[in-house]
């Protein structure tokens, strides 16, 4: 594969960086079209794929921005890949337009790894106008980020759209909103078959790895700048051998995550087998979380100051690692795959 970004991807990276550098919130991201990059062109989006999703999410992570880009881009990409073309505008365009709010993705279930088959069950509903497509769902989905009025839910029979589900409020370790989705004979519309369930996991893993890659890159940049200007015993911290070895370890962790992530999203976009690459990238997300401890250590007490940005990177790295189940879950998955 070619790790260089093409012209479109470079322009997308530049636009995302510019918007986020100006304290870009969700509204500005939507206004710039960055939340719609995976929406098909006929539905008003850019019609781009996994690599472009990763480009945007890496910039979001590099600034530890608290915006719903990850669930929105993952959900719209999944829908664009699996919803029939004659229905894409109804689902994808309608649900991601500036006036209609967000679409989010619900995969995780209580005490189950991301790679496990869903235990949420779907069954045909009695014929009724309230059945919203003729299915009802039962089960729970946990840690659903940025809950919205419309949620894509994976179940044993495929991918479903649920409108205004019952929820129990949560918050992630970053302070961002999340929810447990409660399903008890809840009306749902089936938008894709069982093949979309495995792809949903792949897309979420790719999205999390991309944002985590940006988080670690941003923390590395912040820490490198700090140790160059912070002096101790009359010398910059960066001049001490022990410090240079520790920051080198962070750099290696960042490069390892980058390579695994770009390989995985490229293969996903090309329709090639990507499970091993995604599992490896997901493992390095956990290593990124460990690298943030080093960044915190090199900052000393300043790293814990809530008026200094490093704490946001630390919280996001932890949250993203937990979203994938942690290092042990990824090692188990890698072992099963190879």
Coordinates of C-alpha atoms in Angstrom, one line a residue:
X1 CA 0.0 0.0 0.0
X2 CA 0.9 3.7 -0.4
X3 CA 0.9 5.5 2.9
X4 CA 0.9 8.9 1.2
X5 CA -2.4 10.7 1.2
X6 CA -3.8 11.6 -2.2
X7 CA -4.9 15.2 -3.1
X8 CA -8.4 14.8 -1.9
X9 CA -7.3 13.3 1.4
X10 CA -4.7 16.0 1.9
X11 CA -7.3 18.7 1.3
X12 CA -9.6 17.0 3.8
X13 CA -6.8 16.8 6.4
X14 CA -6.1 20.5 6.0
X15 CA -9.7 21.5 6.2
X16 CA -10.3 19.4 9.4
X17 CA -7.1 20.9 11.0
X18 CA -8.2 24.5 10.2
X19 CA -11.7 24.0 11.5
X20 CA -10.6 22.3 14.7
X21 CA -7.8 24.8 15.3
X22 CA -10.5 27.5 15.6
X23 CA -12.2 25.7 18.5
X24 CA -14.3 23.8 16.1
X25 CA -17.4 22.4 17.7
X26 CA -20.0 20.0 16.2
X27 CA -21.8 22.9 14.4
X28 CA -18.7 24.1 12.6
X29 CA -17.7 20.6 11.6
X30 CA -21.1 20.1 10.1
X31 CA -21.0 23.4 8.4
X32 CA -17.7 22.5 6.8
X33 CA -19.1 19.2 5.6
X34 CA -16.7 17.1 7.7
X35 CA -19.5 15.1 9.4
X36 CA -20.9 14.1 6.0
X37 CA -17.8 12.9 4.3
X38 CA -19.0 9.3 4.2
X39 CA -22.5 10.1 3.2
X40 CA -23.2 9.2 -0.5
X41 CA -23.1 12.0 -3.0
X42 CA -26.7 11.5 -4.0
X43 CA -27.7 12.1 -0.4
X44 CA -25.7 15.3 -0.1
X45 CA -22.4 14.0 1.2
X46 CA -18.9 13.5 -0.2
X47 CA -19.3 9.8 -0.8
X48 CA -15.8 9.0 0.7
X49 CA -14.6 5.9 2.5
X50 CA -12.7 4.4 5.4
X51 CA -9.4 6.2 4.7
X52 CA -11.1 9.6 4.5
X53 CA -13.0 8.8 7.7
X54 CA -9.7 8.1 9.4
X55 CA -8.2 11.4 8.1
X56 CA -10.9 13.4 9.8
X57 CA -10.9 11.4 13.0
X58 CA -7.1 11.6 13.3
X59 CA -7.4 15.4 13.3
X60 CA -10.2 15.3 15.9
X61 CA -7.9 13.2 18.1
X62 CA -4.9 15.4 17.6
X63 CA -6.8 18.2 19.3
X64 CA -8.6 16.0 21.8
X65 CA -11.8 17.6 20.5
X66 CA -15.0 16.6 22.3
X67 CA -17.3 16.2 19.3
X68 CA -19.5 13.3 18.0
X69 CA -17.4 12.8 14.9
X70 CA -16.5 9.1 15.7
X71 CA -20.0 7.7 16.1
X72 CA -21.4 9.9 13.3
X73 CA -18.8 9.0 10.7
X74 CA -18.8 5.3 11.6
X75 CA -22.6 5.1 11.4
X76 CA -22.9 6.9 8.1
X77 CA -20.0 4.9 6.5
X78 CA -21.7 1.6 7.7
X79 CA -25.0 2.7 6.3
X80 CA -23.5 3.8 3.0
X81 CA -21.7 0.5 2.6
X82 CA -24.8 -1.7 3.3
X83 CA -28.0 0.2 2.6
X84 CA -29.3 -0.4 -0.9
X85 CA -28.7 2.6 -3.3
X86 CA -32.4 3.3 -3.8
X87 CA -32.8 3.8 0.0
X88 CA -29.6 5.6 0.8
X89 CA -31.1 9.1 0.6
X90 CA -33.9 8.1 2.9
X91 CA -31.6 6.8 5.6
X92 CA -28.2 8.4 5.1
X93 CA -29.0 11.8 3.8
X94 CA -32.1 12.3 6.0
X95 CA -30.4 11.3 9.2
X96 CA -27.2 13.3 8.8
X97 CA -28.5 16.6 7.4
X98 CA -27.7 19.8 9.3
X99 CA -31.4 20.1 10.4
X100 CA -32.0 16.6 11.5
X101 CA -29.4 15.9 14.1
X102 CA -27.1 12.9 14.6
X103 CA -27.0 9.2 13.8
X104 CA -25.0 7.1 16.3
X105 CA -24.0 3.4 16.4
X106 CA -24.7 0.9 19.2
X107 CA -22.6 -2.3 19.2
X108 CA -21.4 -3.1 22.7
X109 CA -23.3 -5.3 25.1
X110 CA -22.9 -5.9 28.8
X111 CA -19.9 -8.0 29.8
X112 CA -19.2 -9.0 26.2
X113 CA -16.1 -8.3 24.0
X114 CA -16.6 -6.2 20.9
X115 CA -15.7 -9.2 18.7
X116 CA -18.4 -11.4 20.2
X117 CA -21.7 -12.0 18.2
X118 CA -24.5 -9.7 19.4
X119 CA -27.0 -11.2 21.9
X120 CA -29.5 -8.5 21.1
X121 CA -32.4 -10.3 19.5
X122 CA -34.7 -9.3 16.6
X123 CA -38.0 -10.9 15.6
X124 CA -40.7 -10.0 13.2
X125 CA -43.4 -7.8 14.8
X126 CA -47.1 -8.3 14.5
X127 CA -48.4 -6.3 11.5
X128 CA -49.0 -2.8 12.9
X129 CA -48.3 0.8 11.8
X130 CA -46.2 1.2 15.0
X131 CA -43.9 -1.6 14.0
X132 CA -41.6 0.8 11.9
X133 CA -40.6 -1.8 9.4
X134 CA -41.9 -4.9 11.0
X135 CA -39.3 -5.9 13.6
X136 CA -38.9 -5.6 17.3
X137 CA -35.6 -5.7 19.3
X138 CA -34.8 -7.0 22.8
X139 CA -31.6 -6.6 24.7
X140 CA -29.2 -3.8 25.9
X141 CA -26.4 -1.8 24.3
X142 CA -23.9 -0.1 26.6
X143 CA -21.6 2.9 26.2
X144 CA -23.4 4.3 23.2
X145 CA -21.6 7.6 22.5
X146 CA -23.5 10.8 21.9
X147 CA -27.0 9.2 22.1
X148 CA -29.4 10.6 19.6
X149 CA -33.0 10.2 18.5
X150 CA -31.9 7.7 15.8
X151 CA -29.6 4.8 16.5
X152 CA -28.1 2.0 14.4
X153 CA -28.3 -1.2 16.4
X154 CA -26.6 -4.5 15.6
X155 CA -28.7 -7.6 16.5
X156 CA -28.6 -11.3 15.7
X157 CA -30.6 -10.8 12.5
X158 CA -28.7 -7.8 11.1
X159 CA -28.5 -4.0 11.4
X160 CA -31.5 -2.1 12.6
X161 CA -32.6 1.6 12.9
X162 CA -34.3 2.4 16.1
X163 CA -36.0 5.8 16.6
X164 CA -36.2 7.4 20.1
X165 CA -35.1 4.3 22.1
X166 CA -35.4 4.2 25.9
X167 CA -32.0 5.2 27.4
X168 CA -30.2 5.4 30.7
X169 CA -27.7 8.3 30.8
X170 CA -24.0 7.7 31.2
X171 CA -20.8 9.7 30.8
X172 CA -17.5 8.5 29.5
X173 CA -14.2 9.1 31.3
X174 CA -13.7 12.2 29.1
X175 CA -17.0 13.8 30.3
X176 CA -18.7 13.2 27.0
X177 CA -22.3 12.0 27.0
X178 CA -23.1 8.3 26.5
X179 CA -26.1 6.0 27.2
X180 CA -27.3 2.5 27.7
X181 CA -29.9 1.7 25.1
X182 CA -32.7 -0.3 26.6
X183 CA -34.6 -2.6 24.1
X184 CA -37.7 -4.5 25.2
X185 CA -39.9 -5.3 22.2
X186 CA -38.7 -2.0 20.7
X187 CA -40.0 -1.2 17.2
X188 CA -37.1 -1.2 14.6
X189 CA -36.5 -1.0 10.9
X190 CA -34.1 -3.5 9.3
X191 CA -31.7 -1.6 7.1
X192 CA -29.1 -4.4 6.4
X193 CA -28.6 -8.1 6.9
X194 CA -26.2 -10.1 9.1
X195 CA -23.2 -9.3 6.9
X196 CA -23.4 -5.7 8.2
X197 CA -22.9 -6.8 11.8
X198 CA -19.3 -7.9 11.3
X199 CA -18.6 -4.9 9.2
X200 CA -20.0 -2.6 11.9
X201 CA -17.3 -4.0 14.3
X202 CA -14.6 -3.5 11.7
X203 CA -15.6 0.1 11.0
X204 CA -15.8 0.9 14.7
X205 CA -12.4 -0.6 15.4
X206 CA -11.0 1.5 12.5
X207 CA -12.6 4.7 13.7
X208 CA -11.4 4.2 17.3
X209 CA -7.8 3.4 16.1
X210 CA -7.8 6.5 13.8
X211 CA -8.9 8.9 16.6
X212 CA -6.5 7.3 19.1
X213 CA -3.7 7.7 16.6
X214 CA -4.4 11.5 16.6
X215 CA -4.7 11.6 20.3
X216 CA -1.2 10.1 20.8
X217 CA 0.3 12.3 18.0
X218 CA -1.2 15.4 19.7
X219 CA 0.1 14.4 23.2
X220 CA 3.5 13.6 21.7
X221 CA 3.7 17.1 20.1
X222 CA 2.6 18.7 23.4
X223 CA 5.1 16.8 25.5
X224 CA 8.0 17.3 23.0
X225 CA 7.4 21.1 23.1
X226 CA 7.3 21.0 26.9
X227 CA 10.5 19.1 27.5
X228 CA 12.4 21.4 25.1
X229 CA 11.5 24.6 27.0
X230 CA 11.2 23.3 30.6
X231 CA 14.6 23.6 32.5
X232 CA 15.9 21.7 35.4
X233 CA 19.3 22.1 37.0
X234 CA 20.0 24.7 34.4
X235 CA 19.4 22.4 31.4
X236 CA 16.3 21.7 29.2
X237 CA 14.7 18.4 30.1
X238 CA 15.2 17.2 26.6
X239 CA 18.9 17.2 27.2
X240 CA 18.7 14.5 29.8
X241 CA 19.3 11.0 28.4
X242 CA 16.6 9.4 30.5
X243 CA 14.0 11.9 29.2
X244 CA 15.1 11.3 25.5
X245 CA 14.7 7.6 26.0
X246 CA 11.2 8.0 27.4
X247 CA 10.0 10.4 24.7
X248 CA 11.5 8.0 22.1
X249 CA 9.3 5.2 23.5
X250 CA 6.2 7.4 23.0
X251 CA 7.3 8.2 19.4
X252 CA 7.7 4.5 18.7
X253 CA 4.2 3.8 20.1
X254 CA 2.8 6.5 17.9
X255 CA 4.5 5.2 14.7
X256 CA 3.4 1.6 15.4
X257 CA -0.2 2.7 15.9
X258 CA -0.1 4.9 12.7
X259 CA 1.3 2.1 10.5
X260 CA -1.2 -0.5 11.8
X261 CA -4.2 2.0 11.5
X262 CA -3.4 3.2 8.0
X263 CA -2.9 -0.4 6.8
X264 CA -6.2 -1.5 8.3
X265 CA -8.3 1.4 6.9
X266 CA -6.7 1.0 3.5
X267 CA -7.5 -2.7 3.4
X268 CA -11.0 -2.0 4.6
X269 CA -11.5 0.6 1.8
X270 CA -10.1 -1.7 -0.8
X271 CA -12.4 -4.6 0.2
X272 CA -9.5 -6.8 1.3
X273 CA -9.4 -8.9 4.4
X274 CA -8.7 -6.5 7.3
X275 CA -9.4 -8.4 10.5
X276 CA -5.8 -9.0 11.5
X277 CA -4.7 -5.5 10.7
X278 CA -7.6 -4.1 12.7
X279 CA -6.9 -6.3 15.7
X280 CA -3.3 -5.2 15.6
X281 CA -4.3 -1.5 15.4
X282 CA -6.7 -2.0 18.3
X283 CA -3.9 -3.6 20.4
X284 CA -1.7 -0.5 19.7
X285 CA -4.6 1.7 20.9
X286 CA -4.1 0.1 24.3
X287 CA -0.3 0.8 24.0
X288 CA -1.1 4.4 23.2
X289 CA -3.0 4.6 26.5
X290 CA 0.2 3.4 28.2
X291 CA 2.3 6.0 26.3
X292 CA 0.1 8.7 27.7
X293 CA 1.3 7.8 31.2
X294 CA 4.8 8.6 30.0
X295 CA 3.7 11.9 28.7
X296 CA 2.0 12.6 32.0
X297 CA 5.2 11.7 33.9
X298 CA 7.4 13.9 31.7
X299 CA 5.1 16.9 32.5
X300 CA 5.3 16.4 36.2
X301 CA 2.5 18.0 38.2
X302 CA 1.5 20.2 35.2
X303 CA 0.1 17.2 33.4
X304 CA -2.6 16.9 36.0
X305 CA -3.6 20.6 35.8
X306 CA -7.1 20.8 34.3
X307 CA -6.2 24.2 32.8
X308 CA -3.5 22.5 30.7
X309 CA -4.7 20.3 27.8
X310 CA -2.8 17.1 28.5
X311 CA -5.5 15.7 30.8
X312 CA -7.9 15.7 27.8
X313 CA -5.6 13.6 25.8
X314 CA -5.0 11.2 28.7
X315 CA -8.8 10.8 29.3
X316 CA -9.5 10.2 25.6
X317 CA -6.7 7.6 25.3
X318 CA -8.1 5.7 28.2
X319 CA -11.7 5.9 26.9
X320 CA -10.8 4.8 23.4
X321 CA -8.8 1.8 24.7
X322 CA -11.7 0.8 27.0
X323 CA -14.1 1.1 24.0
X324 CA -12.3 -1.7 22.3
X325 CA -12.0 -3.9 25.4
X326 CA -8.4 -3.3 26.3
X327 CA -5.1 -5.0 25.4
X328 CA -6.0 -8.5 26.7
X329 CA -9.1 -8.7 24.5
X330 CA -7.1 -7.7 21.4
X331 CA -4.4 -10.2 22.1
X332 CA -7.1 -12.9 22.4
X333 CA -8.5 -11.8 19.1
X334 CA -5.1 -11.7 17.4
X335 CA -4.4 -15.2 18.7
X336 CA -7.8 -16.5 17.4
X337 CA -7.2 -14.9 14.0
X338 CA -3.6 -16.3 13.5

